[in-house]
XYZ file of C-alpha atoms in Angstrom:
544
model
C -46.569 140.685 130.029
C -49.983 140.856 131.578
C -53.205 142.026 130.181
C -53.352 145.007 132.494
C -49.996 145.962 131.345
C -50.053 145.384 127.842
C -53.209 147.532 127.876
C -51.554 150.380 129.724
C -48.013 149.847 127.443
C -50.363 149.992 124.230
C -52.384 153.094 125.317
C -48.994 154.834 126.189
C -47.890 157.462 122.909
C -45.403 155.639 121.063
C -43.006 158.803 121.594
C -39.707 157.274 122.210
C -38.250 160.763 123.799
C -40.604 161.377 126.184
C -39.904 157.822 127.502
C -36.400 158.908 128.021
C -36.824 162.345 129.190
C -39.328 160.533 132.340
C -36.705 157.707 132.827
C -34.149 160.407 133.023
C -35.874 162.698 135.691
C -37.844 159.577 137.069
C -41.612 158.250 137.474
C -41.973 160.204 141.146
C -41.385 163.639 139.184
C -42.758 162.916 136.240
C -45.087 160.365 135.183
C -46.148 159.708 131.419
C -49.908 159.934 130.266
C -51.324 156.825 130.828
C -49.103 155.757 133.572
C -50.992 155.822 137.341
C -48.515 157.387 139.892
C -47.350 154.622 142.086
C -45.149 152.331 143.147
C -45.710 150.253 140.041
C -45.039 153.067 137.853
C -41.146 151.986 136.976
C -42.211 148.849 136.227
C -45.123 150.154 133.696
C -42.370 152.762 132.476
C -40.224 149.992 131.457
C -43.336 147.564 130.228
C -43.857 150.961 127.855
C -40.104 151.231 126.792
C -39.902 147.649 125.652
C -42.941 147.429 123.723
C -41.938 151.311 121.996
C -38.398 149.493 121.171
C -39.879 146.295 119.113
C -42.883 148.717 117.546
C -39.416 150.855 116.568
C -37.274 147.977 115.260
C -40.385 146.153 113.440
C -40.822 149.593 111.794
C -37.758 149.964 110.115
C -37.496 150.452 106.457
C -34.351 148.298 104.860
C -31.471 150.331 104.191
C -29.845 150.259 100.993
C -27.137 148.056 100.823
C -23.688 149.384 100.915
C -21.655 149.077 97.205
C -19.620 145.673 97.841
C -16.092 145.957 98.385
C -14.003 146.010 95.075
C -11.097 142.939 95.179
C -7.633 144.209 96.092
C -5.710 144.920 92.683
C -3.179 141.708 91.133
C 0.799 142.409 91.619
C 2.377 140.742 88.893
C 5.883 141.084 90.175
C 7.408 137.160 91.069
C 6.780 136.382 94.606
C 9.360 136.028 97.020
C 11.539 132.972 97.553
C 10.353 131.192 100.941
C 13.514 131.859 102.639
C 13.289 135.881 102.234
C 9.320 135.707 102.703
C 10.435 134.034 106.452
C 13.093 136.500 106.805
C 11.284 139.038 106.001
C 8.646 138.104 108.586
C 11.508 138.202 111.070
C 12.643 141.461 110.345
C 9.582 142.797 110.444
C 8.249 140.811 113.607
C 11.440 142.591 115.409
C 11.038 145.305 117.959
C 14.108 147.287 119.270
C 14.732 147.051 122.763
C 13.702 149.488 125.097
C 16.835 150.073 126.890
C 17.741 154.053 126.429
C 21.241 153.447 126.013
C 24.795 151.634 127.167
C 26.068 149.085 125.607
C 24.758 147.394 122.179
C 25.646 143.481 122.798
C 26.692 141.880 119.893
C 23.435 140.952 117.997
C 22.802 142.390 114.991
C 20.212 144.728 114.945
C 17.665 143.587 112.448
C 15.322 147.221 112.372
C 18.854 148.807 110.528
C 18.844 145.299 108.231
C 15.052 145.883 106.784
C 16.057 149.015 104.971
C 18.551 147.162 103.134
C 16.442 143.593 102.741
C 14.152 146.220 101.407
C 16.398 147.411 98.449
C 17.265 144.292 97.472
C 14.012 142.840 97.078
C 13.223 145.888 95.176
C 16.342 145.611 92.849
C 15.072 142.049 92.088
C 11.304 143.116 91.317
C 9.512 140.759 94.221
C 6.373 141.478 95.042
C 5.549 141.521 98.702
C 3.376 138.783 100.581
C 0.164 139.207 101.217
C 0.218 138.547 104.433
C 2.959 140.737 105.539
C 1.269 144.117 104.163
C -0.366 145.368 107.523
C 3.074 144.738 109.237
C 5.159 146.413 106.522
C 2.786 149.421 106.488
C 3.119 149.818 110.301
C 6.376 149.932 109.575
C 6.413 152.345 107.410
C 4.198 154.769 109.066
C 6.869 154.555 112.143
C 9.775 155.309 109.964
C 9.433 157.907 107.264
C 12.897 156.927 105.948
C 11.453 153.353 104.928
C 8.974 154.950 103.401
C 9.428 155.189 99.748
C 11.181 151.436 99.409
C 8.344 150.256 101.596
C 5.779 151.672 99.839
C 7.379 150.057 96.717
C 7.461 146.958 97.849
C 4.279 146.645 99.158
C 2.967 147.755 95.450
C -0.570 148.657 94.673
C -2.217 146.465 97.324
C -0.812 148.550 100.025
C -2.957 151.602 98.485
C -5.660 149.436 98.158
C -5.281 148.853 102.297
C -4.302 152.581 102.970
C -8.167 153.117 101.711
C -9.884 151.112 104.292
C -7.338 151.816 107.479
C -7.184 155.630 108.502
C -3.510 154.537 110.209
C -2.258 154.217 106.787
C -3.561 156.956 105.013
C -0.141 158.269 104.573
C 0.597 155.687 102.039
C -1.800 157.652 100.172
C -0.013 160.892 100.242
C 3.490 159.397 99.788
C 2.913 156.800 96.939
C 2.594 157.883 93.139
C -0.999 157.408 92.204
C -1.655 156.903 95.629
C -4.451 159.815 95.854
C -7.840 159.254 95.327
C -8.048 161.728 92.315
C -4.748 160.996 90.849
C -5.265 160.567 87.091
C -4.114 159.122 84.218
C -1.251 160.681 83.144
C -2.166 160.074 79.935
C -5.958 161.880 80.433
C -5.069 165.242 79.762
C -8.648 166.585 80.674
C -7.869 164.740 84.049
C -4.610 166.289 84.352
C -6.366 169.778 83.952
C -9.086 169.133 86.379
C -6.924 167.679 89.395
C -4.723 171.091 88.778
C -6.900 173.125 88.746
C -9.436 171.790 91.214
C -7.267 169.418 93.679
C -5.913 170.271 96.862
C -1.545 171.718 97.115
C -0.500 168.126 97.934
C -2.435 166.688 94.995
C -0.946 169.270 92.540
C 2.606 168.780 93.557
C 2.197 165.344 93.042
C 0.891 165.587 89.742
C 3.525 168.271 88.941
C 6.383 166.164 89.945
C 5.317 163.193 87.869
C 4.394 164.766 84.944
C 7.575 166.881 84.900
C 9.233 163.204 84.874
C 7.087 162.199 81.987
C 6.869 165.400 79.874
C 8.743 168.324 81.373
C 7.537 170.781 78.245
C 4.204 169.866 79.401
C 4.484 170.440 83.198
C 6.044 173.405 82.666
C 2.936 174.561 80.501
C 0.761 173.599 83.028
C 2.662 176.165 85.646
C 2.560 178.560 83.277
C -1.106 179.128 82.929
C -1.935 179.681 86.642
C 1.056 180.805 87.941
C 0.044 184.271 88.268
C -2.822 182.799 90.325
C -1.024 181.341 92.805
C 0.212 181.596 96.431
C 4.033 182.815 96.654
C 4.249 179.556 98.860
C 2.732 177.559 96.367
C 4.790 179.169 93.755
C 8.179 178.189 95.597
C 7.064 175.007 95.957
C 5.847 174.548 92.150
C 9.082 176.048 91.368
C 10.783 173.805 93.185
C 9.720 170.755 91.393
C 11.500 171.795 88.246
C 14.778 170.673 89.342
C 13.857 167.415 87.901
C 14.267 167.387 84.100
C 16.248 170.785 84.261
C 16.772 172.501 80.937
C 17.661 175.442 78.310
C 13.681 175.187 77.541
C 12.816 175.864 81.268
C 14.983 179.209 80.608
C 12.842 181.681 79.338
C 9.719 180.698 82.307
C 12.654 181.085 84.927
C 13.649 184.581 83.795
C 9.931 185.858 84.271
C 10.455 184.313 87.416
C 13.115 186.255 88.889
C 10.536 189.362 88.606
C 8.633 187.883 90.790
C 7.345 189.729 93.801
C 8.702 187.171 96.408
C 12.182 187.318 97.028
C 12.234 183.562 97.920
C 10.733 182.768 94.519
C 13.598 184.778 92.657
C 16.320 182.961 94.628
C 15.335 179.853 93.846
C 14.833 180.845 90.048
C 18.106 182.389 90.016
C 19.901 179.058 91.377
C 17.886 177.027 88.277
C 19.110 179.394 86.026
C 23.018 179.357 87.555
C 22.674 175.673 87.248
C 22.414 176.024 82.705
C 25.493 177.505 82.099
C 24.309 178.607 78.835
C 22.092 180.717 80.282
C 21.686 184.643 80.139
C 21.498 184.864 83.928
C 25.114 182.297 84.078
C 26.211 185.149 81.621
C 25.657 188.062 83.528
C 26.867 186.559 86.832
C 30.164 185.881 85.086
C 30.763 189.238 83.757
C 30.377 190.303 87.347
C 32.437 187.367 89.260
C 35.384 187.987 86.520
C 35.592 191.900 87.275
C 36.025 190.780 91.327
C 38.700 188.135 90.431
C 41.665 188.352 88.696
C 45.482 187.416 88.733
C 48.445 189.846 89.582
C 51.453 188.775 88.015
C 53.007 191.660 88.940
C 54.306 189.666 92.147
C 56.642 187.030 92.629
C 54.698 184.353 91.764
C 51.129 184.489 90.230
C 48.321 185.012 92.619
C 44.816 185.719 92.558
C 44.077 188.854 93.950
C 40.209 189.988 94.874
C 38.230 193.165 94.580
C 34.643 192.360 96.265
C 31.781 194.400 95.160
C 31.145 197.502 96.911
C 27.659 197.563 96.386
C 23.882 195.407 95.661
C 22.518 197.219 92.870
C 19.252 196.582 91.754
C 20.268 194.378 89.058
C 21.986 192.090 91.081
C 19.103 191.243 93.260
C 16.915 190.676 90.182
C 19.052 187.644 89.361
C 18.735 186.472 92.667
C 21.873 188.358 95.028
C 20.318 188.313 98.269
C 21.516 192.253 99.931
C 21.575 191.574 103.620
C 24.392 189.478 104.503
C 23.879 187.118 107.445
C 24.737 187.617 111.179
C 28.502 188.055 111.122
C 29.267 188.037 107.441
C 31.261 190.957 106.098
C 28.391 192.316 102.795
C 31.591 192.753 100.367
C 31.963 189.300 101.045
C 28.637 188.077 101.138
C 28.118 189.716 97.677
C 31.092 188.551 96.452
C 30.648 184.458 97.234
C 26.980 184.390 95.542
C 28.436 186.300 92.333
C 31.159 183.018 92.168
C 28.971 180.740 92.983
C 26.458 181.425 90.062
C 28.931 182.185 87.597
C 29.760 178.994 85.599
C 33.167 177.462 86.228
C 34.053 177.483 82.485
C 34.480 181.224 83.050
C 38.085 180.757 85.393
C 40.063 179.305 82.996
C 39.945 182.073 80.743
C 39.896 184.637 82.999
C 42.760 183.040 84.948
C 45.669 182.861 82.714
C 43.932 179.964 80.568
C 45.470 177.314 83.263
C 43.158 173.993 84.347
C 40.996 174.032 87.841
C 44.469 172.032 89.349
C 46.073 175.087 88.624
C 43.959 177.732 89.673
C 42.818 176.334 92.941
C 47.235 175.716 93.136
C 47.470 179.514 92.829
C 47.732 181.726 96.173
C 44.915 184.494 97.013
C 46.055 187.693 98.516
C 44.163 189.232 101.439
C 42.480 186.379 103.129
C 39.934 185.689 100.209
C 40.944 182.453 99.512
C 38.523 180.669 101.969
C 35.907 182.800 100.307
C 36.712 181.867 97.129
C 37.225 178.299 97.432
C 34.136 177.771 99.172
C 32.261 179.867 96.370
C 34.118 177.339 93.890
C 33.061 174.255 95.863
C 29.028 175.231 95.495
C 29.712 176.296 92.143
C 31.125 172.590 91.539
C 28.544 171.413 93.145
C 25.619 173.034 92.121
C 27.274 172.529 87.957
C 27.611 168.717 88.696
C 31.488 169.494 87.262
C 33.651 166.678 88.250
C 36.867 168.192 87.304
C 36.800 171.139 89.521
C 35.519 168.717 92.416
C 38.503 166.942 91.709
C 40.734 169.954 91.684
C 39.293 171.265 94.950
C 39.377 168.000 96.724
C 43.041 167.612 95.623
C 44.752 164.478 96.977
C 43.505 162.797 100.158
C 46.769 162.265 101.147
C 47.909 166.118 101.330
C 48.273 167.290 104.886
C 45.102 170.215 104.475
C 42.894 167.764 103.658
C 42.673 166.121 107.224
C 42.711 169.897 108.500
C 40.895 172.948 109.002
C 42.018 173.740 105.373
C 39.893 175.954 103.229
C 37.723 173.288 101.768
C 36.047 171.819 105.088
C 34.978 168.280 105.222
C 31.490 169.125 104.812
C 32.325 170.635 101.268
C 34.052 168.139 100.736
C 31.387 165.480 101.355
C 29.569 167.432 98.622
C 32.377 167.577 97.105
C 32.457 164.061 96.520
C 29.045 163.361 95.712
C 29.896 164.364 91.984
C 32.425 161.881 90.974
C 31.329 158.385 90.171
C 31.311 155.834 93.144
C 34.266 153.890 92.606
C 36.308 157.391 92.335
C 34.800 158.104 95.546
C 35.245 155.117 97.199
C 38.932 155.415 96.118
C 39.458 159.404 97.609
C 38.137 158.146 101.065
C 39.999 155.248 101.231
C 43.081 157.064 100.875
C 42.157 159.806 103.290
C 41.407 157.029 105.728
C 44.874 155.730 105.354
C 46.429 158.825 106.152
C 44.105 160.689 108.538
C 41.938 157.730 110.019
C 38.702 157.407 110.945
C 38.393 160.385 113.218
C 37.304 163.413 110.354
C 35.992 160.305 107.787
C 32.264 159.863 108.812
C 30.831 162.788 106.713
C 32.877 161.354 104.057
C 31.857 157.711 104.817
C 27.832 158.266 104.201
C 27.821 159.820 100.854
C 29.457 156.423 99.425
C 27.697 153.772 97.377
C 26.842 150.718 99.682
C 28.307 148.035 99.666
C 31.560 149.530 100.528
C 34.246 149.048 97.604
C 36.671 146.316 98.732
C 39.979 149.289 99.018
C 37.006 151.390 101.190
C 35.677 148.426 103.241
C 39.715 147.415 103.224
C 41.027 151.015 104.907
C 38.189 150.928 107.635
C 38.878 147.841 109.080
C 42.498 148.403 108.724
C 41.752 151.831 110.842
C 39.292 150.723 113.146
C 41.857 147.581 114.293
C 44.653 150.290 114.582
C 42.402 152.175 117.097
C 41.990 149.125 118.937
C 45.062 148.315 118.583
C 46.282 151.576 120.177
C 43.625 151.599 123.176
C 41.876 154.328 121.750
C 38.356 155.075 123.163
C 35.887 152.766 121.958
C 32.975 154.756 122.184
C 34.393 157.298 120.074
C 34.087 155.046 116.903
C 30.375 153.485 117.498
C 29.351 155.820 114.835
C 31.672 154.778 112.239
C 30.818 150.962 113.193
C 27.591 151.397 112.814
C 28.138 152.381 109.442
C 30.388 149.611 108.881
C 27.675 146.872 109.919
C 25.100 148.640 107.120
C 27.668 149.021 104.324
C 31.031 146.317 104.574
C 30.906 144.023 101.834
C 29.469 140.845 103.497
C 32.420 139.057 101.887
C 34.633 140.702 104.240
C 33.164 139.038 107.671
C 36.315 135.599 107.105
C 38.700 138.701 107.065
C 37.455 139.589 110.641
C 37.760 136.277 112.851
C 40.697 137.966 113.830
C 39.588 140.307 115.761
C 37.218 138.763 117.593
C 39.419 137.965 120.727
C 39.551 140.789 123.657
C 43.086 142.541 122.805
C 45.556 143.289 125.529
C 44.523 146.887 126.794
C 47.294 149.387 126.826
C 47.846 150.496 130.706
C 46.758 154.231 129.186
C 43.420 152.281 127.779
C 40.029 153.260 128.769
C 38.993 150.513 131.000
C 37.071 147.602 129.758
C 37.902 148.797 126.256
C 39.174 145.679 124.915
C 35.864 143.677 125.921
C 33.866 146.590 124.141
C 36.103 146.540 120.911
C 35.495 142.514 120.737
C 31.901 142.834 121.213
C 31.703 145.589 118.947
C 33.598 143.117 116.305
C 31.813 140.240 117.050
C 28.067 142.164 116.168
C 30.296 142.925 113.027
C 31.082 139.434 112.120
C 27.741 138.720 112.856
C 25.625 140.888 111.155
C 27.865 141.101 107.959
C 27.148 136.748 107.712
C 23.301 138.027 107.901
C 23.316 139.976 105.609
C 25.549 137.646 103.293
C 22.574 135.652 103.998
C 19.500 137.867 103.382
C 21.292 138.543 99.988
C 21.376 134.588 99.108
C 17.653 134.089 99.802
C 16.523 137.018 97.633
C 18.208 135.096 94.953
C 16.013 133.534 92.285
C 15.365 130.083 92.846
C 17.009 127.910 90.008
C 14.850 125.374 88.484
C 15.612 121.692 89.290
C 17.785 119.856 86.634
């Protein structure tokens, strides 16, 4: 810089706006003080804004430093086998493609494996490998149904990573003890604070794992601010008392069905129908057993019906909701939420003293018996009663239960879901063999994976008869689909079989047979991978 400039650039005000303001609107409009108008005036401009900048910069005060970042938290879980830790890599390395749709091919697809390699890992306590957190968080954040495994998996480093990466904040919100202000849940002054100072997501957290810990002590919580709260919030406070459900919730439920928002006293109402020793299960069964009784005037017993006529005041304090939906008769209506709330331990009395079997045996007069059975089904359900599931599933082998019959597959799916697994297994497997696969898939998903062998057994059996009969392939990708996720992977030797292309039928759907050994062939396949994913999560074995 010369002396003639460095003079001018010194005598110009250090006033760094005004510097922009002229280099904005430009030296021929405006010219700072100091500055002689001419054609050298840009170049003194800019002789001015560099010397401003370093007088700026060597100005500076030092900033506090910022608090150093605290080391991610240990996982003391064992760490995966090599094998899995490279598997799991693969899995999660694994895009599907972006083809919209026709035909699958027959390789596996590993994006439906990782939710199972997931469980597994869990059920063995691995920890997951550094390394592979950001990918199994990304993951994650595209599937909310590998969420809570995931987030398992991943253990607390993944929270400590959520902090620091906006992308994975929902870790935060979907992890126990994920949130910032989550406390102790042995702090009780820090319970106290976070409920009554936290935001609704925080305190439904905290509500649902305390209630998990200590369900007296959630319950108390509730209690003191309850008549604070939003009817929203209240529902969804409510809500979380389903876990831990019992006689000592009673008494806080039936102050809750005088609540002033009708959804509120529903949902009390269905608490308090599901503790049969409760006064609300009483007074719905006084009114059910005055609607239902059994004429044996006739030839052969039958339950005959008398619906209520009205929705007294009464009945909509313990949770009767008045106005019947679109298209449902009120008698009715009425009539199938008094059942449904009553517990089943009031039929057999009532009835003649006979078992479920023999009530749900017995004919209804005047078209209620839909009505009824279906009440009986939520009842079941709702009551977690495995003998009057049983008695309203009756045998899978009966001609109604492939049918429109009064229990409809749905129910029964529910239905189901209250016996134990192997009982369950055993039902479908037997409805399979006598109605096939065409009504089964509501049936298939509630069972425990991996299929039972007599399950895994009467699917394969059924889906090689449809092949076998030319049926439409396409129909049973659904049911395939779940047969890849839950066979047994000791069933892929009993499937070389059908790997060939069959003869097609002259009444087939052409190219059927192709599709049908494809379709087997990603069977085969993917059941020997995961046969395989299963042997690398197993501990190593220390050399002898």
């Amino acid at each position: 810089m010369s002396r003639t400039t460095a003079t001018v650039a010194a005598s110009l005000p250090d006033r760094w706006e005004e510097l922009v303001t002229t280099a904005l609107l430009g030296t021929d409009r405006r010219t700072p003080p100091g500055v002689a108008p001419g054609p050298q005036a840009p170049s003194d401009l800019l002789d001015a804004a560099a010397s401003a900048t370093v007088r700026r910069r060597a100005g500076l005060r030092p900033a506090r430093p910022a608090e150093r970042l605290r080391p991610a938290p240990e996982d003391p879980r064992p760490q995966l086998p090599p094998a899995a830790a490279r598997r799991l890599a693969a899995l999660l390395a694994h895009r599907p493609g972006a083809s919209g749709g026709g035909r699958r091919g027959a390789a596996p697809d590993l994006m439906e494996l990782l939710p199972q390699w997931l469980q597994a890992a869990n059920a063995r306590g691995y920890a997951a490998p550094p390394q592979a957190l950001p990918a199994l968080l990304d993951a994650a954040r595209g599937r909310t149904d590998l969420r809570p495994a995931a987030l398992r998996f991943a253990g607390p480093r993944a929270l400590w990573l959520a902090r620091l990466n906006p992308d994975w904040r929902f870790a935060l919100r979907a992890a126990p003890g994920g949130g910032p202000s989550a406390p102790d849940l042995r702090d009780p002054q820090g319970i106290r604070r976070l409920w009554q100072e936290g935001l609704f997501a925080e305190r439904v957290t905290l509500l649902t794992a305390l209630r998990s810990r200590d369900a007296a002590a959630a319950r108390s919580l509730l209690e003191e601010t309850w008549a604070t709260e939003r009817a929203e919030d209240r529902l969804m406070f409510l809500d979380s008392l389903r876990a831990g459900l019992g006689p000592d919730d009673e008494t806080f439920l039936e102050r809750a069905l005088a609540d002033r928002s009708r959804n509120v006293r529903a949902t009390a109402a269905e608490l308090l129908s599901a503790l049969p020793a409760s006064a609300l299960a009483a007074r719905m069964a006084v009114r059910a057993a005055a609607c239902v009784a059994v004429d044996r005037t006739r030839d052969a017993p039958t339950i005959v019906v008398e619906a209520p006529h009205e929705c007294d005041a009464a009945m909509e304090r313990d949770g009767v909701v008045a106005k019947a939906p679109a298209g449902r008769g009120e008698r009715s209506w009425w009539l199938g939420q008094l059942v449904e709330a009553a517990p089943l331990g009031t039929w057999p009395g009532r009835l003649g003293g006979r078992a479920p079997e023999e009530i749900v045996a017995l004919p209804v007069a005047d078209g209620w018996q839909g009505e009824l059975h279906a009440a009986w089904c939520r009842a079941a359900v709702r009551q977690r009663d495995a003998e009057w599931s049983r008695a309203l599933l009756g045998e899978p082998s009966a001609p109604e239960a492939g049918g429109p019959g009064a229990v409809s597959l749905a129910e029964r799916a529910r239905l189901l879901a209250t016996l134990e697994a192997g009982e369950r297994a055993a039902w479908v497997a037997g409805f399979i063999e006598t109605h096939g696969l065409s009504e089964a898939f509501q049936l298939l998903g509630v069972c425990a994976v991996p299929w039972a062998p007599p399950l895994g057994r009467a699917v394969v059996d059924a889906l090689n008869i449809a092949r076998d009969a030319g049926s439409y392939p396409w129909s049973f990708s659904g049911v395939m689909g779940l047969a890849e996720r839950c066979l047994d992977p000791s069933e892929a030797s009993r499937l070389d079989a059908l790997l060939a292309i069959p003869d097609e039928p002259e009444d087939a759907a052409p190219g059927a047979g192709s599709y049908w050994s494809e379709a087997f062939q990603r069977l085969v396949t993917t059941l020997r991978l995961r046969g395989a994913m299963l042997a690398e999560l197993a501990p190593e074995r220390p050399a002898a």
